Backbone as CSV, one residue per row, in Angstrom:
resi,resn,N_x,N_y,N_z,CA_x,CA_y,CA_z,C_x,C_y,C_z
1,UNK,-68.208,-47.441,70.569,-67.651,-48.766,70.431,-66.770,-49.004,69.247
2,UNK,-67.188,-48.384,68.066,-66.380,-48.544,66.875,-64.966,-48.037,67.036
3,UNK,-64.818,-46.981,67.818,-63.499,-46.380,68.016,-62.652,-47.314,68.841
4,UNK,-63.200,-47.915,69.940,-62.490,-48.952,70.698,-62.224,-50.183,69.970
5,UNK,-63.201,-50.590,69.045,-62.918,-51.775,68.160,-61.810,-51.501,67.238
6,UNK,-61.624,-50.304,66.822,-60.540,-49.897,65.849,-59.223,-50.080,66.501
7,UNK,-59.122,-49.680,67.801,-57.837,-49.816,68.519,-57.571,-51.271,68.857
8,UNK,-58.669,-51.953,69.182,-58.556,-53.445,69.424,-57.903,-54.197,68.223
9,UNK,-58.365,-53.818,67.035,-57.917,-54.504,65.769,-56.447,-54.244,65.575
10,UNK,-55.849,-53.272,66.109,-54.448,-52.939,65.819,-53.526,-53.568,66.928
11,UNK,-54.169,-54.117,67.986,-53.383,-54.626,69.064,-53.172,-56.156,68.981
12,UNK,-52.157,-56.661,69.574,-51.967,-58.088,69.644,-53.198,-58.737,70.396
13,UNK,-53.532,-59.992,70.050,-54.605,-60.690,70.810,-54.046,-61.821,71.549
14,UNK,-54.509,-62.064,72.820,-55.503,-61.197,73.502,-54.773,-59.875,74.093
15,UNK,-55.554,-58.942,74.479,-55.011,-57.719,75.140,-55.956,-57.263,76.177
16,UNK,-55.525,-56.411,76.974,-56.288,-55.935,78.125,-57.025,-54.665,78.007
17,UNK,-57.137,-54.214,76.746,-57.897,-53.029,76.462,-59.329,-53.243,76.760
18,UNK,-60.094,-52.347,77.427,-61.512,-52.502,77.678,-62.292,-52.627,76.391
19,UNK,-63.331,-53.415,76.387,-64.092,-53.695,75.201,-65.211,-52.806,74.975
20,UNK,-65.592,-51.931,75.952,-66.703,-50.950,75.787,-66.370,-49.738,76.556
21,UNK,-67.259,-48.711,76.338,-67.015,-47.353,77.004,-67.066,-47.469,78.479
22,UNK,-68.007,-48.261,79.034,-68.211,-48.358,80.488,-66.971,-48.912,81.179
23,UNK,-66.391,-49.995,80.563,-65.147,-50.560,81.009,-63.977,-49.572,81.000
24,UNK,-63.980,-48.827,79.913,-62.940,-47.841,79.707,-62.977,-46.748,80.833
25,UNK,-64.175,-46.279,81.108,-64.366,-45.266,82.122,-64.017,-45.781,83.531
26,UNK,-64.372,-47.042,83.781,-64.006,-47.676,84.986,-62.445,-47.786,85.247
27,UNK,-61.811,-48.123,84.171,-60.363,-48.282,84.134,-59.680,-46.941,84.508
28,UNK,-60.249,-45.885,83.906,-59.720,-44.517,84.123,-60.181,-43.937,85.377
29,UNK,-61.060,-44.648,86.160,-61.616,-44.197,87.413,-62.471,-42.944,87.186
30,UNK,-63.196,-42.951,86.085,-64.183,-41.887,85.793,-65.573,-42.432,86.037
31,UNK,-66.362,-41.749,86.897,-67.658,-42.245,87.185,-68.727,-41.731,86.202
32,UNK,-68.340,-40.761,85.476,-69.317,-40.176,84.479,-68.685,-40.031,83.053
33,UNK,-69.501,-40.385,82.086,-69.038,-40.222,80.728,-69.418,-38.777,80.241
34,UNK,-68.390,-37.993,80.115,-68.571,-36.561,79.818,-68.740,-36.317,78.267
35,UNK,-68.855,-37.327,77.489,-68.898,-37.148,76.032,-70.286,-37.679,75.472
36,UNK,-70.722,-36.959,74.486,-71.937,-37.366,73.701,-71.530,-37.710,72.358
37,UNK,-71.877,-38.956,71.964,-71.442,-39.387,70.579,-72.536,-39.064,69.538
38,UNK,-72.121,-38.664,68.403,-73.036,-38.539,67.256,-72.388,-38.911,65.975
39,UNK,-73.182,-39.328,65.030,-72.673,-39.665,63.707,-73.258,-38.655,62.720
40,UNK,-72.413,-38.295,61.756,-72.888,-37.302,60.742,-72.455,-37.849,59.345
41,UNK,-73.428,-37.712,58.372,-73.158,-38.047,57.024,-72.442,-36.840,56.371
42,UNK,-71.321,-37.101,55.725,-70.512,-36.049,55.162,-70.926,-35.679,53.715
43,UNK,-72.024,-36.340,53.298,-72.577,-35.968,51.926,-73.771,-35.014,52.102
44,UNK,-74.605,-35.281,53.160,-75.766,-34.327,53.291,-75.675,-33.627,54.636
45,UNK,-74.703,-33.926,55.494,-74.461,-33.269,56.765,-75.558,-33.493,57.774
46,UNK,-76.386,-34.546,57.583,-77.402,-34.847,58.567,-76.932,-35.725,59.675
47,UNK,-77.385,-35.639,60.893,-77.069,-36.593,61.915,-77.693,-37.913,61.634
48,UNK,-77.040,-39.016,62.049,-77.522,-40.361,61.783,-77.884,-41.034,63.177
49,UNK,-78.629,-42.068,63.101,-78.927,-42.856,64.276,-77.699,-43.460,64.743
50,UNK,-77.643,-43.753,66.060,-76.437,-44.311,66.619,-75.893,-45.556,66.057
51,UNK,-76.831,-46.409,65.578,-76.432,-47.735,65.011,-76.324,-47.803,63.518
52,UNK,-76.490,-46.562,62.913,-76.473,-46.506,61.419,-75.011,-46.559,60.913
53,UNK,-74.860,-47.406,59.807,-73.593,-47.516,59.144,-73.443,-46.743,57.864
54,UNK,-74.591,-46.409,57.334,-74.680,-45.552,56.142,-75.882,-44.544,56.279
55,UNK,-75.931,-43.560,55.440,-76.957,-42.621,55.388,-78.011,-43.080,54.342
56,UNK,-79.126,-43.374,54.773,-80.278,-43.835,53.939,-80.740,-42.757,52.931
57,UNK,-80.412,-41.480,53.227,-80.873,-40.436,52.292,-79.847,-40.330,51.104
58,UNK,-78.667,-40.849,51.177,-77.645,-40.625,50.179,-77.356,-42.011,49.530
59,UNK,-77.624,-42.174,48.269,-77.458,-43.413,47.532,-75.998,-43.943,47.533
60,UNK,-75.072,-42.993,47.554,-73.596,-43.332,47.441,-72.955,-43.413,48.863
61,UNK,-73.762,-43.387,49.853,-73.203,-43.385,51.278,-72.355,-44.582,51.499
62,UNK,-71.281,-44.359,52.300,-70.397,-45.503,52.634,-69.732,-45.114,53.912
63,UNK,-69.033,-46.094,54.546,-68.348,-45.773,55.797,-67.401,-44.609,55.701
64,UNK,-66.771,-44.445,54.532,-65.816,-43.378,54.391,-66.429,-42.008,54.306
65,UNK,-67.757,-42.020,54.189,-68.543,-40.702,54.241,-69.241,-40.387,55.545
66,UNK,-68.859,-41.141,56.559,-69.402,-41.019,57.938,-68.365,-40.456,58.856
67,UNK,-68.741,-39.470,59.672,-67.879,-39.000,60.714,-68.456,-39.338,62.121
68,UNK,-67.612,-39.710,63.023,-68.090,-39.958,64.398,-67.503,-38.735,65.273
69,UNK,-68.444,-38.109,65.947,-68.109,-36.895,66.712,-68.349,-37.118,68.171
70,UNK,-67.431,-36.800,69.078,-67.677,-36.870,70.473,-67.598,-35.492,71.014
71,UNK,-68.713,-34.891,71.419,-68.804,-33.488,72.001,-68.783,-33.645,73.518
72,UNK,-67.982,-32.863,74.266,-67.838,-32.939,75.693,-68.830,-32.098,76.367
73,UNK,-69.141,-32.441,77.636,-69.888,-31.614,78.510,-68.968,-30.496,79.077
74,UNK,-68.912,-29.433,78.404,-67.910,-28.408,78.762,-68.131,-27.810,80.176
75,UNK,-69.388,-27.591,80.503,-69.678,-26.983,81.804,-69.179,-27.874,82.962
76,UNK,-69.507,-29.159,82.834,-69.111,-30.121,83.908,-67.545,-30.240,84.025
77,UNK,-66.863,-30.414,82.803,-65.438,-30.563,82.780,-64.762,-29.326,83.289
78,UNK,-65.101,-28.198,82.816,-64.485,-26.958,83.300,-64.734,-26.691,84.771
79,UNK,-65.893,-26.994,85.244,-66.216,-26.893,86.709,-65.252,-27.727,87.517
80,UNK,-65.000,-28.956,87.072,-64.099,-29.877,87.808,-62.659,-29.284,87.796
81,UNK,-62.215,-28.827,86.633,-60.930,-28.235,86.548,-60.781,-26.973,87.417
82,UNK,-61.795,-26.131,87.458,-61.690,-24.943,88.276,-61.722,-25.293,89.771
83,UNK,-62.488,-26.286,90.129,-62.532,-26.762,91.495,-61.214,-27.258,91.959
84,UNK,-60.523,-27.944,91.085,-59.212,-28.468,91.368,-58.129,-27.462,91.490
85,UNK,-58.173,-26.413,90.647,-57.035,-25.513,90.577,-57.392,-24.027,90.937
86,UNK,-58.532,-23.788,91.577,-58.908,-22.384,91.721,-57.939,-21.543,92.650
87,UNK,-57.263,-22.267,93.549,-56.306,-21.464,94.413,-55.072,-21.136,93.522
88,UNK,-54.644,-22.007,92.623,-53.498,-21.778,91.732,-53.845,-20.670,90.718
89,UNK,-55.054,-20.714,90.242,-55.555,-19.741,89.320,-55.610,-18.324,90.002
90,UNK,-56.115,-18.235,91.206,-56.204,-16.951,91.955,-54.854,-16.383,92.178
91,UNK,-53.913,-17.246,92.596,-52.512,-16.692,92.888,-51.823,-16.299,91.609
92,UNK,-51.989,-17.021,90.553,-51.264,-16.695,89.301,-51.864,-15.449,88.641
93,UNK,-53.175,-15.356,88.850,-53.857,-14.152,88.225,-53.422,-12.834,88.914
94,UNK,-53.118,-12.972,90.198,-52.621,-11.759,91.000,-51.260,-11.409,90.325
95,UNK,-50.391,-12.369,90.057,-49.121,-12.151,89.411,-49.447,-11.443,87.971
96,UNK,-50.392,-11.935,87.278,-50.697,-11.335,85.968,-51.185,-9.997,86.067
97,UNK,-52.068,-9.709,87.096,-52.638,-8.366,87.271,-51.484,-7.367,87.659
98,UNK,-50.559,-7.765,88.419,-49.481,-6.877,88.831,-48.364,-6.897,87.869
99,UNK,-48.496,-7.730,86.753,-47.484,-7.770,85.639,-46.142,-8.303,86.269
100,UNK,-46.131,-9.130,87.235,-45.048,-9.538,87.980,-44.585,-10.906,87.581
101,UNK,-43.751,-10.992,86.566,-43.318,-12.349,85.929,-42.242,-12.962,86.887
102,UNK,-42.738,-13.601,87.919,-41.871,-14.196,88.911,-40.982,-15.274,88.297
103,UNK,-41.514,-16.111,87.435,-40.680,-17.198,86.851,-39.766,-16.719,85.787
104,UNK,-40.085,-15.536,85.228,-39.220,-15.027,84.165,-39.241,-15.751,82.847
105,UNK,-40.314,-16.504,82.656,-40.407,-17.255,81.375,-41.208,-16.611,80.278
106,UNK,-41.603,-15.255,80.461,-42.262,-14.479,79.505,-43.541,-15.228,78.963
107,UNK,-44.341,-15.713,80.050,-45.617,-16.441,79.680,-46.597,-15.527,78.946
108,UNK,-47.538,-16.215,78.262,-48.473,-15.487,77.356,-49.280,-14.493,78.164
109,UNK,-49.538,-14.747,79.397,-50.359,-13.788,80.229,-49.679,-12.434,80.524
110,UNK,-48.353,-12.359,80.285,-47.694,-11.064,80.454,-47.511,-10.331,79.104
111,UNK,-47.982,-10.911,78.100,-47.864,-10.271,76.786,-48.999,-9.199,76.659
112,UNK,-48.885,-8.363,75.609,-49.718,-7.213,75.481,-51.129,-7.586,75.389
113,UNK,-51.561,-8.596,74.663,-52.987,-8.886,74.451,-53.707,-9.163,75.765
114,UNK,-53.098,-9.969,76.585,-53.781,-10.356,77.888,-53.644,-9.215,78.883
115,UNK,-52.581,-8.560,78.953,-52.532,-7.374,79.829,-53.489,-6.268,79.415
116,UNK,-53.749,-6.096,78.142,-54.793,-5.073,77.694,-56.143,-5.596,78.079
117,UNK,-56.342,-6.907,78.044,-57.640,-7.455,78.534,-57.909,-7.203,80.024
118,UNK,-56.845,-7.255,80.813,-56.947,-6.986,82.194,-57.156,-5.510,82.438
119,UNK,-56.666,-4.674,81.635,-56.924,-3.175,81.745,-58.326,-2.813,81.443
120,UNK,-58.899,-3.538,80.413,-60.198,-3.271,79.888,-61.305,-3.707,80.936
121,UNK,-60.967,-4.865,81.653,-61.981,-5.420,82.538,-61.303,-5.648,83.934
122,UNK,-60.933,-4.567,84.610,-60.226,-4.691,85.843,-61.003,-5.342,86.982
123,UNK,-62.309,-5.263,86.898,-63.085,-5.881,87.993,-63.787,-7.164,87.655
124,UNK,-63.507,-7.702,86.460,-64.159,-8.950,86.065,-63.355,-10.154,86.482
125,UNK,-64.014,-11.171,87.009,-63.355,-12.445,87.365,-63.531,-13.322,86.242
126,UNK,-62.671,-13.135,85.214,-62.840,-13.996,83.945,-61.678,-14.999,83.855
127,UNK,-61.927,-16.021,83.035,-60.797,-16.905,82.618,-60.768,-16.972,81.106
128,UNK,-59.665,-17.265,80.560,-59.540,-17.293,79.062,-59.022,-18.536,78.633
129,UNK,-59.419,-19.024,77.458,-59.074,-20.287,76.937,-58.228,-20.125,75.684
130,UNK,-57.062,-20.953,75.634,-56.221,-20.951,74.442,-56.514,-22.265,73.774
131,UNK,-57.112,-22.181,72.583,-57.518,-23.389,71.827,-56.397,-24.122,71.187
132,UNK,-56.541,-25.490,71.168,-55.546,-26.321,70.489,-56.188,-27.304,69.551
133,UNK,-55.654,-27.510,68.368,-56.197,-28.407,67.365,-55.046,-29.409,66.929
134,UNK,-55.359,-30.681,67.118,-54.327,-31.753,66.851,-54.985,-32.832,66.011
135,UNK,-54.260,-33.376,65.095,-54.747,-34.473,64.307,-53.722,-35.652,64.255
136,UNK,-54.203,-36.905,64.294,-53.325,-38.004,64.276,-53.920,-39.155,63.425
137,UNK,-53.124,-39.836,62.669,-53.591,-40.945,61.922,-53.877,-42.202,62.794
138,UNK,-54.952,-42.861,62.563,-55.351,-44.091,63.381,-55.074,-45.416,62.613
139,UNK,-55.298,-45.307,61.276,-55.202,-46.567,60.564,-54.802,-46.236,59.053
140,UNK,-53.677,-46.798,58.638,-53.188,-46.475,57.341,-54.037,-47.061,56.211
141,UNK,-54.628,-48.262,56.430,-55.373,-48.919,55.436,-56.632,-48.183,54.953
142,UNK,-57.320,-47.456,55.895,-58.478,-46.693,55.460,-58.354,-45.252,55.709
143,UNK,-57.126,-44.798,55.969,-56.836,-43.378,56.234,-57.654,-42.755,57.346
144,UNK,-58.067,-43.528,58.283,-58.866,-43.031,59.428,-58.041,-42.129,60.307
145,UNK,-58.521,-40.964,60.574,-57.801,-39.972,61.417,-58.699,-39.486,62.600
146,UNK,-58.083,-39.072,63.618,-58.752,-38.548,64.763,-58.245,-37.101,64.908
147,UNK,-59.150,-36.096,65.017,-58.855,-34.746,65.305,-59.431,-34.386,66.620
148,UNK,-58.620,-33.648,67.406,-58.957,-33.290,68.791,-58.953,-31.786,68.950
149,UNK,-59.943,-31.215,69.410,-60.015,-29.788,69.785,-60.030,-29.744,71.283
150,UNK,-59.075,-29.079,71.865,-58.956,-28.986,73.352,-58.556,-27.548,73.678
151,UNK,-58.486,-27.248,74.961,-58.131,-25.897,75.341,-57.290,-25.928,76.640
152,UNK,-56.504,-24.848,76.928,-55.845,-24.679,78.207,-56.186,-23.337,78.734
153,UNK,-56.040,-23.242,79.977,-56.386,-21.972,80.697,-55.163,-21.061,80.853
154,UNK,-55.226,-19.885,80.341,-54.084,-18.948,80.472,-53.825,-18.637,81.936
155,UNK,-54.850,-18.644,82.704,-54.696,-18.298,84.147,-54.044,-19.329,84.994
156,UNK,-53.597,-20.469,84.340,-52.774,-21.436,85.048,-51.320,-21.236,84.603
157,UNK,-50.393,-21.400,85.567,-48.954,-21.321,85.197,-48.560,-22.277,84.143
158,UNK,-47.696,-21.943,83.200,-47.362,-22.782,82.055,-47.075,-24.203,82.359
159,UNK,-46.321,-24.532,83.481,-46.024,-25.932,83.754,-47.186,-26.743,84.129
160,UNK,-48.208,-26.024,84.724,-49.454,-26.691,85.067,-50.431,-26.667,83.806
161,UNK,-50.406,-25.585,83.138,-51.425,-25.424,82.072,-51.277,-26.440,80.940
162,UNK,-50.121,-26.876,80.609,-49.865,-27.770,79.437,-49.759,-29.226,79.787
163,UNK,-50.034,-29.531,81.040,-50.151,-30.929,81.410,-51.471,-31.533,80.785
164,UNK,-51.376,-32.693,80.097,-52.423,-33.195,79.321,-53.758,-33.277,80.044
165,UNK,-53.752,-33.596,81.313,-54.984,-33.749,82.030,-55.513,-32.437,82.485
166,UNK,-54.818,-31.354,82.308,-55.372,-29.993,82.547,-55.791,-29.238,81.269
167,UNK,-55.831,-30.019,80.187,-56.223,-29.421,78.877,-57.537,-30.126,78.519
168,UNK,-58.711,-29.561,78.867,-59.996,-30.192,78.516,-60.232,-30.410,77.121
169,UNK,-60.872,-31.470,76.762,-61.220,-31.824,75.368,-62.563,-31.138,75.071
170,UNK,-62.658,-30.441,73.963,-63.948,-29.779,73.545,-64.757,-30.760,72.734
171,UNK,-64.057,-31.398,71.671,-64.710,-32.251,70.765,-63.627,-33.178,70.054
172,UNK,-64.123,-34.272,69.655,-63.231,-35.176,68.826,-63.943,-35.578,67.552
173,UNK,-63.167,-35.586,66.468,-63.639,-35.977,65.114,-62.916,-37.130,64.658
174,UNK,-63.643,-38.246,64.343,-62.957,-39.497,63.771,-63.621,-39.752,62.468
175,UNK,-62.761,-39.787,61.419,-63.258,-40.016,60.085,-62.042,-40.124,59.095
176,UNK,-62.295,-40.698,57.939,-61.205,-40.712,56.967,-61.174,-39.382,56.194
177,UNK,-62.182,-38.539,56.332,-62.222,-37.228,55.705,-61.702,-36.175,56.629
178,UNK,-61.155,-35.174,56.089,-60.743,-33.936,56.881,-61.968,-33.274,57.511
179,UNK,-61.803,-32.658,58.700,-62.872,-32.131,59.450,-63.510,-30.956,58.689
180,UNK,-64.812,-30.848,58.740,-65.534,-29.742,58.241,-65.974,-28.884,59.481
181,UNK,-65.417,-27.803,59.613,-65.515,-27.062,60.819,-66.977,-26.760,61.245
182,UNK,-67.837,-26.426,60.334,-69.258,-26.094,60.602,-69.991,-27.324,61.074
183,UNK,-69.657,-28.424,60.529,-70.338,-29.717,60.875,-69.852,-30.206,62.214
184,UNK,-68.496,-30.185,62.351,-67.887,-30.725,63.526,-68.136,-29.878,64.761
185,UNK,-67.921,-28.613,64.706,-67.839,-27.749,65.855,-69.077,-26.883,66.108
186,UNK,-70.101,-26.986,65.330,-71.214,-26.208,65.542,-71.841,-26.275,66.875
187,UNK,-72.062,-27.534,67.373,-72.569,-27.731,68.781,-71.578,-27.216,69.884
188,UNK,-70.357,-27.434,69.587,-69.289,-27.038,70.631,-69.228,-25.511,70.726
189,UNK,-69.306,-24.802,69.607,-69.224,-23.374,69.602,-70.439,-22.755,70.300
190,UNK,-71.634,-23.406,70.059,-72.772,-22.982,70.820,-72.648,-23.131,72.238
191,UNK,-72.075,-24.257,72.675,-71.889,-24.534,74.043,-70.912,-23.489,74.688
192,UNK,-69.873,-23.156,73.975,-68.867,-22.170,74.374,-69.523,-20.766,74.549
193,UNK,-70.341,-20.419,73.624,-71.096,-19.145,73.690,-71.982,-19.112,74.924
194,UNK,-72.673,-20.216,75.140,-73.607,-20.303,76.343,-72.823,-20.209,77.639
195,UNK,-71.675,-20.868,77.648,-70.851,-20.857,78.786,-70.313,-19.417,79.031
196,UNK,-69.930,-18.750,77.956,-69.422,-17.416,78.108,-70.407,-16.401,78.735
197,UNK,-71.766,-16.695,78.410,-72.786,-15.809,78.886,-73.152,-16.198,80.358
198,UNK,-73.320,-17.528,80.565,-73.749,-17.964,81.905,-72.707,-17.927,82.981
199,UNK,-71.442,-18.269,82.512,-70.422,-18.311,83.519,-70.476,-19.589,84.323
200,UNK,-69.605,-19.709,85.305,-69.537,-20.861,86.196,-69.502,-20.308,87.712
201,UNK,-70.419,-20.744,88.453,-70.435,-20.332,89.923,-70.353,-21.569,90.734
202,UNK,-70.023,-21.375,92.023,-70.005,-22.463,93.039,-69.034,-23.604,92.563
203,UNK,-67.851,-23.218,92.201,-66.881,-24.255,91.812,-65.877,-24.519,92.875
204,UNK,-65.891,-23.717,93.922,-64.839,-23.895,94.990,-65.188,-25.019,95.874
């Protein structure tokens, strides 16, 4: 809610921006919220209760020392993406395996690293993620910033791969402080490791 409130404060009044997460999901025609919100104290790195504004364990705690993190449900999001694009992925991966660059755009999948991966695992039905990290200022007065970790699938053709809605969000960091990787991405890295081991089945 605080993130939506922040955007509200910068817009003319009245405005049509949804006032809560459920309304936002409805507007976007999303039936499920794929994000789990958590608050972290940047002084002691402990998780805080959802309604906490300061850390009771830290005498000097303030809003500026709190980070809000949104971790995504990677398994569900990736399953939806694969279900939507599995035919495109299958076709393009055949081009990658045959090293047949039909488009002639020298895409990353035709470079040495990915081709070497195909040679090492010729019988594996794998997908690979290209990670992206972006930061944007949200409010000049308190230096609030949002950092976004997302990824794209190399097995999608470039024109499809880099469309925003085909680049799943892994996690979001909202704070006036720069991200601390171990604090921000610990849960997401564990989820990625688990996903790498378990894989995804029945997505067609």
